[in-house]
PDB file of N, CA and C in Angstrom:
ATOM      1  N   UNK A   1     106.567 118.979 109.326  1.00 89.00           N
ATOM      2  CA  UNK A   1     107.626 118.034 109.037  1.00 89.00           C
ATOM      3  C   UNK A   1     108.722 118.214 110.083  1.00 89.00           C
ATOM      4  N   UNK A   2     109.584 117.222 110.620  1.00 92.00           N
ATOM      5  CA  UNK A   2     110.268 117.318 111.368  1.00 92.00           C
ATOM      6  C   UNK A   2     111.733 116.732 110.977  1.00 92.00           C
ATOM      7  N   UNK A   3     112.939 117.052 111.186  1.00 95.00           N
ATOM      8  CA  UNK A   3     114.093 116.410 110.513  1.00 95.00           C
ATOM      9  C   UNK A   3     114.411 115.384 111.464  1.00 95.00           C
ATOM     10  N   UNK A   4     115.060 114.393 110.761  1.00 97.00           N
ATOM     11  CA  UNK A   4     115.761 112.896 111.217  1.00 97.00           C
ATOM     12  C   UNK A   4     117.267 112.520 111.006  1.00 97.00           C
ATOM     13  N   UNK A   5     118.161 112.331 111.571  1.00 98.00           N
ATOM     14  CA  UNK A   5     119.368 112.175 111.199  1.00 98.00           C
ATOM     15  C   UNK A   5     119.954 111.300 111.113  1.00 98.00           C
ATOM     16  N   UNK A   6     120.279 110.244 110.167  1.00 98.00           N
ATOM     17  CA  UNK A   6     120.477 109.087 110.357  1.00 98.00           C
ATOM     18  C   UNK A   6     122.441 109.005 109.946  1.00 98.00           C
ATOM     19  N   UNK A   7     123.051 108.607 111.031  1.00 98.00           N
ATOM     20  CA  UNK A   7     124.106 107.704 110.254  1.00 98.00           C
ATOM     21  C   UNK A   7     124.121 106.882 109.790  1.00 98.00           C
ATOM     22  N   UNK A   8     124.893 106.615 108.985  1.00 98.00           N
ATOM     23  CA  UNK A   8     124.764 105.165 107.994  1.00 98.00           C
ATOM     24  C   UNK A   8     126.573 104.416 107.769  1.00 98.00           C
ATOM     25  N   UNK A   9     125.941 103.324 108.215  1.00 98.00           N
ATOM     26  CA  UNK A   9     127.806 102.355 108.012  1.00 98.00           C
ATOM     27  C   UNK A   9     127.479 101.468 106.789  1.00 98.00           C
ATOM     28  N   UNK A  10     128.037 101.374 105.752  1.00 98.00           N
ATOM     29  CA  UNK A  10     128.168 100.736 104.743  1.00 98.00           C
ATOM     30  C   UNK A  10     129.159  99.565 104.460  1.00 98.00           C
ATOM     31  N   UNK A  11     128.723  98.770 103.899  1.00 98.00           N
ATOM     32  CA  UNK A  11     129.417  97.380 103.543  1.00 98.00           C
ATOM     33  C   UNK A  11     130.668  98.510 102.496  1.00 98.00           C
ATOM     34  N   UNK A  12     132.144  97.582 102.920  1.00 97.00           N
ATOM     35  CA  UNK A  12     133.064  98.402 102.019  1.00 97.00           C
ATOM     36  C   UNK A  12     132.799  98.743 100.561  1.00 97.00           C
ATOM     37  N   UNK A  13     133.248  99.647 100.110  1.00 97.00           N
ATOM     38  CA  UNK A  13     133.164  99.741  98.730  1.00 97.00           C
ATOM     39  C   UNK A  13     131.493 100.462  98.416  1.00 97.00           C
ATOM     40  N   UNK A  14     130.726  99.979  98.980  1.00 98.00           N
ATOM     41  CA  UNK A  14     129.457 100.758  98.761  1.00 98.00           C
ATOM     42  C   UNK A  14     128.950 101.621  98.797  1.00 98.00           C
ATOM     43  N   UNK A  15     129.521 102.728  99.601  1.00 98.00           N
ATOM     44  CA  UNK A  15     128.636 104.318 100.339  1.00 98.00           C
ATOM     45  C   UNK A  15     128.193 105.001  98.606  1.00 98.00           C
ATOM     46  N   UNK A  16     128.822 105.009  97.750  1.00 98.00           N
ATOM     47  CA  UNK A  16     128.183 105.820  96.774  1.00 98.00           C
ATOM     48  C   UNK A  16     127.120 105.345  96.216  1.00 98.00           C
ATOM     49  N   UNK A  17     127.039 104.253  95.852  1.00 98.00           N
ATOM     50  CA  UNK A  17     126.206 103.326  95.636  1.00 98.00           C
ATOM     51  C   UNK A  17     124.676 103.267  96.231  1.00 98.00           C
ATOM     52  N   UNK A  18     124.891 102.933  97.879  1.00 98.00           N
ATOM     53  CA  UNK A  18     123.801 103.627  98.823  1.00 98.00           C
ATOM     54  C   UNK A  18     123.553 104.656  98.698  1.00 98.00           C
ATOM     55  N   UNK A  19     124.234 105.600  98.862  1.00 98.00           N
ATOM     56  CA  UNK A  19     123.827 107.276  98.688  1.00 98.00           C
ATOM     57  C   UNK A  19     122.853 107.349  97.629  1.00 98.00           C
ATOM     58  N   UNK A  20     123.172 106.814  96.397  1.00 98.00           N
ATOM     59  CA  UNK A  20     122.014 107.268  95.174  1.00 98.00           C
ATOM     60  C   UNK A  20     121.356 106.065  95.098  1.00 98.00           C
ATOM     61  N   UNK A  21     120.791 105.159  96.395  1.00 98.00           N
ATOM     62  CA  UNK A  21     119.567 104.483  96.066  1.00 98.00           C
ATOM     63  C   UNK A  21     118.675 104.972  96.727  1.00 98.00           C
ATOM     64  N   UNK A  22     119.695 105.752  98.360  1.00 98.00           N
ATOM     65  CA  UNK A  22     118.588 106.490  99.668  1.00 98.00           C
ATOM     66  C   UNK A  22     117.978 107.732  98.154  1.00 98.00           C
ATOM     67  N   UNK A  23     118.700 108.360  98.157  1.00 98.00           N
ATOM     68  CA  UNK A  23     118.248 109.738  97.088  1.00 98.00           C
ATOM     69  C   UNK A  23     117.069 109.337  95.776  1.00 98.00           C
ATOM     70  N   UNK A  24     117.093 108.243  95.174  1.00 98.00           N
ATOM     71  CA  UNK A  24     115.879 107.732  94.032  1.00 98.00           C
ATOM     72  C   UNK A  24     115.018 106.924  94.622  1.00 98.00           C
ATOM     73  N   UNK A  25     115.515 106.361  96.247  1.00 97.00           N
ATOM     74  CA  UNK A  25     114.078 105.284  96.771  1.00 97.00           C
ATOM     75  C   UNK A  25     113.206 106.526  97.427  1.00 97.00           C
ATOM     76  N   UNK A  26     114.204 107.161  98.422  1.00 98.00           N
ATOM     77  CA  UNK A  26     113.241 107.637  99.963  1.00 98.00           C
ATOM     78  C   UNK A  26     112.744 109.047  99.504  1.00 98.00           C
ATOM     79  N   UNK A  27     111.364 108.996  99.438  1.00 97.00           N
ATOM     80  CA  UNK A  27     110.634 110.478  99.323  1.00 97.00           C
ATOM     81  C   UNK A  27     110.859 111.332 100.232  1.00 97.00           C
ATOM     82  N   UNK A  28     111.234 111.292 101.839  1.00 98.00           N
ATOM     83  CA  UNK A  28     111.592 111.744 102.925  1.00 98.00           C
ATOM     84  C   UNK A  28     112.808 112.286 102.129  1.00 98.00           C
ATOM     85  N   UNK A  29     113.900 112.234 101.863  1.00 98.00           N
ATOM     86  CA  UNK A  29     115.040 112.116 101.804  1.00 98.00           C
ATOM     87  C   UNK A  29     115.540 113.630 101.653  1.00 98.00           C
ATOM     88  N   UNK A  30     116.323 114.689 102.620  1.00 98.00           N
ATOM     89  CA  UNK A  30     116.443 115.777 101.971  1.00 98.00           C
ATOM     90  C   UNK A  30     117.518 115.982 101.592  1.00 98.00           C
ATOM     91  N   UNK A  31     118.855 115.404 101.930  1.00 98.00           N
ATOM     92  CA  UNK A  31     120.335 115.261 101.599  1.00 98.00           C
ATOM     93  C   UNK A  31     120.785 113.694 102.222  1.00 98.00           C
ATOM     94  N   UNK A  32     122.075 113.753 101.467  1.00 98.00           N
ATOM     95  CA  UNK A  32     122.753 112.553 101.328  1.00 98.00           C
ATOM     96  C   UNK A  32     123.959 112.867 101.864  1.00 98.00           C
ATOM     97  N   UNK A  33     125.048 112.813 102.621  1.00 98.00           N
ATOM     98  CA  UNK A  33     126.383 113.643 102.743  1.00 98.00           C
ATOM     99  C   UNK A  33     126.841 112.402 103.102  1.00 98.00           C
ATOM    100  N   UNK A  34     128.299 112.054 102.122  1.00 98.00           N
ATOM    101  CA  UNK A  34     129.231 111.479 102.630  1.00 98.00           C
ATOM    102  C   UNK A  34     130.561 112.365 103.205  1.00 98.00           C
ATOM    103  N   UNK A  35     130.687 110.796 104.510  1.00 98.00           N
ATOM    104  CA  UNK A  35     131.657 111.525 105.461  1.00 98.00           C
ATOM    105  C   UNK A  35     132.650 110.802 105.723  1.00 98.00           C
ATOM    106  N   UNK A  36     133.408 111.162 106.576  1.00 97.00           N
ATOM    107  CA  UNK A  36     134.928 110.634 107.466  1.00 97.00           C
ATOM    108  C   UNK A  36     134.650 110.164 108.708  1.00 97.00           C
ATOM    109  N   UNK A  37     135.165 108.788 109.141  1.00 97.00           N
ATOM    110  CA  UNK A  37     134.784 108.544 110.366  1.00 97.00           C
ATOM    111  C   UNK A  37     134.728 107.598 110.567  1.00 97.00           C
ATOM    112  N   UNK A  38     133.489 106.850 111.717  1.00 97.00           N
ATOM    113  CA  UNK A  38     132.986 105.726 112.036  1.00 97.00           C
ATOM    114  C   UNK A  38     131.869 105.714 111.012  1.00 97.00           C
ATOM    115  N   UNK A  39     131.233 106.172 110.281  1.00 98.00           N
ATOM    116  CA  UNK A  39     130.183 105.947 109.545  1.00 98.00           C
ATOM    117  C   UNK A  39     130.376 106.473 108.333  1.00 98.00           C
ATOM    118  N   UNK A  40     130.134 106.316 107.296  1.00 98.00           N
ATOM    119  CA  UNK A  40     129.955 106.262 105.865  1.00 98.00           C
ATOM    120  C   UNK A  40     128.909 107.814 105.008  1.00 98.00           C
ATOM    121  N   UNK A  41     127.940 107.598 105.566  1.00 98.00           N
ATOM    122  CA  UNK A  41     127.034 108.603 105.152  1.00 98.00           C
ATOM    123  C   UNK A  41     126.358 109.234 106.181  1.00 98.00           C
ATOM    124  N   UNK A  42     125.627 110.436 105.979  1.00 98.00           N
ATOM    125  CA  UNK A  42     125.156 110.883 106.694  1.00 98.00           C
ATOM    126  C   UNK A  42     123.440 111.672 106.256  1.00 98.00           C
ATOM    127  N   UNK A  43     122.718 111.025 106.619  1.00 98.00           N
ATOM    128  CA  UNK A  43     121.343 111.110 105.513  1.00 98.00           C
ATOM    129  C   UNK A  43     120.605 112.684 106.992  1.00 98.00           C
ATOM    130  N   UNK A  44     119.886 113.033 106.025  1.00 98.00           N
ATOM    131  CA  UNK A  44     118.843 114.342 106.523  1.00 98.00           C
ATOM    132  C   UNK A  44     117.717 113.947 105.907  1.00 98.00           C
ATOM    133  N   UNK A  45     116.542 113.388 106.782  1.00 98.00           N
ATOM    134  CA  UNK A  45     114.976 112.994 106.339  1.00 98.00           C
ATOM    135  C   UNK A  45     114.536 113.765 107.349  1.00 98.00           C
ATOM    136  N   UNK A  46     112.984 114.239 106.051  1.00 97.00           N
ATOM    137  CA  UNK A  46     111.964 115.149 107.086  1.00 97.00           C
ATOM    138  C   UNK A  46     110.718 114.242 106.744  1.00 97.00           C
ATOM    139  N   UNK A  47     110.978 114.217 108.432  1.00 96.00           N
ATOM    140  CA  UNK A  47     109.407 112.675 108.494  1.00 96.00           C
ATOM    141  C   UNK A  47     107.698 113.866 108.889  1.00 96.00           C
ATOM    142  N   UNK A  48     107.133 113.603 108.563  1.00 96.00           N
ATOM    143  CA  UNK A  48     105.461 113.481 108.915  1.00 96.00           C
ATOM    144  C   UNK A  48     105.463 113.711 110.330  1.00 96.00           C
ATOM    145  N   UNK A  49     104.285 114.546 111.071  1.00 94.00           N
ATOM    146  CA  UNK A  49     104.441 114.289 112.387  1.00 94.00           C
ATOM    147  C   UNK A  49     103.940 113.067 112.742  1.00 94.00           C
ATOM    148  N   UNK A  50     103.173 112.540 112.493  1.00 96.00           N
ATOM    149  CA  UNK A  50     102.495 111.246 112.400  1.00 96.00           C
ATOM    150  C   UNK A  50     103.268 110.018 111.818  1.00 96.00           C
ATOM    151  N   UNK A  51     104.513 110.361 111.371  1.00 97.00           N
ATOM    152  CA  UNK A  51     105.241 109.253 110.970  1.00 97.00           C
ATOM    153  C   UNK A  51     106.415 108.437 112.078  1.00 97.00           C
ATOM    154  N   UNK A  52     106.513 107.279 112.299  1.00 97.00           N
ATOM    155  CA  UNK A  52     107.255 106.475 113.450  1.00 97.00           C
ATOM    156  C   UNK A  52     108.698 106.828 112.984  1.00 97.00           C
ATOM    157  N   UNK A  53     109.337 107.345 113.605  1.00 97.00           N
ATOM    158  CA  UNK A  53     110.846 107.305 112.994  1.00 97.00           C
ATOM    159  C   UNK A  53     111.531 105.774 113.155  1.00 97.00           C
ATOM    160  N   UNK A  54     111.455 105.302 114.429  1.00 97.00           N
ATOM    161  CA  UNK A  54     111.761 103.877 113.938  1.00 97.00           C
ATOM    162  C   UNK A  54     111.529 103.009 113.413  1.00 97.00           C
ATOM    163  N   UNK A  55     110.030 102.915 112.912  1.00 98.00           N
ATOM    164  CA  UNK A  55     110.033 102.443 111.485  1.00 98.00           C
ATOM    165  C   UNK A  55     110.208 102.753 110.488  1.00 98.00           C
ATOM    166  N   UNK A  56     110.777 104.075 110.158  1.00 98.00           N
ATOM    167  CA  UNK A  56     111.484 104.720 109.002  1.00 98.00           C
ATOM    168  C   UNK A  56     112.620 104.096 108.987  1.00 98.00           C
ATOM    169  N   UNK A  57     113.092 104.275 110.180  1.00 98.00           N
ATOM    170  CA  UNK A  57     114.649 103.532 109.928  1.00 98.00           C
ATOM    171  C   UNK A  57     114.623 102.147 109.595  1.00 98.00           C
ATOM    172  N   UNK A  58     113.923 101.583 110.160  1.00 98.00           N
ATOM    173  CA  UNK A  58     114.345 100.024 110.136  1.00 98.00           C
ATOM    174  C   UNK A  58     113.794  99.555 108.917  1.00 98.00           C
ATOM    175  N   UNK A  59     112.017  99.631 108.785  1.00 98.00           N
ATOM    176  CA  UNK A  59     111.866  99.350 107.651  1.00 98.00           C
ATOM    177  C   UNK A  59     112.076 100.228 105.942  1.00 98.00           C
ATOM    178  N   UNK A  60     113.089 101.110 106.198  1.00 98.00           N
ATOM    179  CA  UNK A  60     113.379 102.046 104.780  1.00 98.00           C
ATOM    180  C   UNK A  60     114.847 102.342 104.715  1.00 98.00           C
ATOM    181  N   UNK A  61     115.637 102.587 105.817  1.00 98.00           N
ATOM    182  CA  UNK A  61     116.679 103.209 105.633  1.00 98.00           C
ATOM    183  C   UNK A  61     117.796 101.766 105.480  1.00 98.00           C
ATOM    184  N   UNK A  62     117.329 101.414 106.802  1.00 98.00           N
ATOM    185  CA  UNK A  62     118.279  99.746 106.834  1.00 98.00           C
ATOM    186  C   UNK A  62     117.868  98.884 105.843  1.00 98.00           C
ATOM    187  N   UNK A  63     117.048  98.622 104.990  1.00 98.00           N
ATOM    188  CA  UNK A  63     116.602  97.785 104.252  1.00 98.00           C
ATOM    189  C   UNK A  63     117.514  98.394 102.491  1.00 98.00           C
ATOM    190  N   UNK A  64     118.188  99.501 102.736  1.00 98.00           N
ATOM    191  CA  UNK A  64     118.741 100.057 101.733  1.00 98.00           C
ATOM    192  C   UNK A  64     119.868  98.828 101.129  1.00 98.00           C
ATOM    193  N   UNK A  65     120.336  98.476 100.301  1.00 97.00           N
ATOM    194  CA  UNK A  65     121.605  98.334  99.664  1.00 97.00           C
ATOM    195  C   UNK A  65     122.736  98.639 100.149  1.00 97.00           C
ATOM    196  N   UNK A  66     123.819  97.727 100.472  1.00 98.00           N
ATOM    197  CA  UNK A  66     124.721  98.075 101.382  1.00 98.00           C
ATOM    198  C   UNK A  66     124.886  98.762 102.730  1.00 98.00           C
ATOM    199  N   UNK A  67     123.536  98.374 103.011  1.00 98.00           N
ATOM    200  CA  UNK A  67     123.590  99.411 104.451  1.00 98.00           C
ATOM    201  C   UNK A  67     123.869  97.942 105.803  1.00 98.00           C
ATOM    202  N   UNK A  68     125.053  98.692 106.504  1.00 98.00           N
ATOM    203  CA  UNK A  68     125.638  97.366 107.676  1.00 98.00           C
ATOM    204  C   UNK A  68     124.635  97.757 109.313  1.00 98.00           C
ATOM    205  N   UNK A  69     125.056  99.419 109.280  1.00 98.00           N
ATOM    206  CA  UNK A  69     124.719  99.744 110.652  1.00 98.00           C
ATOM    207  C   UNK A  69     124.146 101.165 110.839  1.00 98.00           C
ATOM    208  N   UNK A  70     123.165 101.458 111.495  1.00 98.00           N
ATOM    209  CA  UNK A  70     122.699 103.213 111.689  1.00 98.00           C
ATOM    210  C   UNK A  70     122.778 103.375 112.732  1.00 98.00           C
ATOM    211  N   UNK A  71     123.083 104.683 112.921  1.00 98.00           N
ATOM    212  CA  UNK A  71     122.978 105.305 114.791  1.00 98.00           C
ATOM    213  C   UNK A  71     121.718 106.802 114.297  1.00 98.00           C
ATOM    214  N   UNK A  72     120.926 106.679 114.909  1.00 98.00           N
ATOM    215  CA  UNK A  72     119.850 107.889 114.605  1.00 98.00           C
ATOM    216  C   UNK A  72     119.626 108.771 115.511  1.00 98.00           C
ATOM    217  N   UNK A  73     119.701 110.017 114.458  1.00 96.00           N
ATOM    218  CA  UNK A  73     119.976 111.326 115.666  1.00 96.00           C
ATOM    219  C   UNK A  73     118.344 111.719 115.816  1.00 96.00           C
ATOM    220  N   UNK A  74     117.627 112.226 116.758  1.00 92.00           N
ATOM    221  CA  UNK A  74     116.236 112.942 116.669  1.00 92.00           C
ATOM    222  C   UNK A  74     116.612 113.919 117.364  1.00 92.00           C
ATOM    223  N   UNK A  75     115.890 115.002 116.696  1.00 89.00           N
ATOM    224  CA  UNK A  75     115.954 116.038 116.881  1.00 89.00           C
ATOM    225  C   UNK A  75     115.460 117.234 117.541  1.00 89.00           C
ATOM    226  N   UNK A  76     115.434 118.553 118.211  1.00 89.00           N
ATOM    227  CA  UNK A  76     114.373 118.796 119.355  1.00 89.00           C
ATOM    228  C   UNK A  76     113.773 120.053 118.622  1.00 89.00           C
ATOM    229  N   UNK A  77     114.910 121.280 118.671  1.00 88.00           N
ATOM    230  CA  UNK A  77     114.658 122.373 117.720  1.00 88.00           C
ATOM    231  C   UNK A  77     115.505 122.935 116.868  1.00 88.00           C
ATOM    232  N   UNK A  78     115.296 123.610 115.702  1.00 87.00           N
ATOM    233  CA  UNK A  78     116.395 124.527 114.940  1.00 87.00           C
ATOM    234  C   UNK A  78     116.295 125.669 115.353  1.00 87.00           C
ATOM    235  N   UNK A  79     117.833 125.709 114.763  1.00 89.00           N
ATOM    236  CA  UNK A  79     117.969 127.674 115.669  1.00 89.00           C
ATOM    237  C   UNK A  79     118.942 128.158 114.080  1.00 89.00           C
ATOM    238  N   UNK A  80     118.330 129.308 113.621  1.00 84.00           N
ATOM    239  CA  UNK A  80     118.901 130.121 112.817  1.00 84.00           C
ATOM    240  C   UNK A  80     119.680 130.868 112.892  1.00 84.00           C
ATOM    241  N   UNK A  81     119.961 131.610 112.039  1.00 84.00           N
ATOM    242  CA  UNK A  81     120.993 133.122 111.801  1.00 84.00           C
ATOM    243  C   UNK A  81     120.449 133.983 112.690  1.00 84.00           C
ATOM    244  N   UNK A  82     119.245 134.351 113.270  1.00 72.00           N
ATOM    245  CA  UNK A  82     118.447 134.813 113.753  1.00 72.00           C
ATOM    246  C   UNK A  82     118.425 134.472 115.622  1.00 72.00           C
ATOM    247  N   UNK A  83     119.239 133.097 115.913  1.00 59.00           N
ATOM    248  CA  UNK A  83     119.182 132.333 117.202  1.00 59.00           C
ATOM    249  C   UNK A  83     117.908 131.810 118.122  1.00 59.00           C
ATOM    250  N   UNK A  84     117.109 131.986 116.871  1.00 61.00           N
ATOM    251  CA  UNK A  84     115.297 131.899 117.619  1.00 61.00           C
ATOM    252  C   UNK A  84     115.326 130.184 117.126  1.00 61.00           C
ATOM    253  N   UNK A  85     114.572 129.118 117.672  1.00 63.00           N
ATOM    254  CA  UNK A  85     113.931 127.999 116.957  1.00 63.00           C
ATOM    255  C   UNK A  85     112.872 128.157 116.921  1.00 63.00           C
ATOM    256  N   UNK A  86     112.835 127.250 115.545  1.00 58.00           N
ATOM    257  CA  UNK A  86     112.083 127.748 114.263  1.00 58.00           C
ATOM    258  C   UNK A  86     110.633 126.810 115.153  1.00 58.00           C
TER     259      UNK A  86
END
């Protein structure tokens, strides 16, 4: 599994709303974090290696409820307490 980072811009008034439809729709889904900023939420999905991340996004994440705009982070390696990636 590999992690995905999606920002998320929300139609006003909505981010909580979105937050608990990404969290009961997306099986990927490993956190939800709302934030401060240019963007609204901040989602953590662990995709399949075999899974397209841009069609995760477009057809699952953007297709959410109140969702306006995403900027998507991909990711290369994690580094622990330890400073090794994993």
């Amino acid at each position: 599994m590999r992690p995905l980072f999606v920002l998320i811009k929300c139609e006003m008034g909505r981010a909580y709303e979105t937050a608990r439809e990404a969290v009961d729709r997306i099986e990927e889904v490993s956190e939800i974090y709302s934030i401060s900023g240019q963007y609204d939420l901040l989602g953590k999905f662990y995709l399949a290696p075999d899974q397209d991340p841009g069609l995760f996004v477009t057809e699952t994440v953007q297709r959410l409820p109140g969702v306006k705009d995403t900027f998507t982070l991909i990711t290369f390696n994690a580094f622990s307490g330890t400073g090794a990636a994993r």
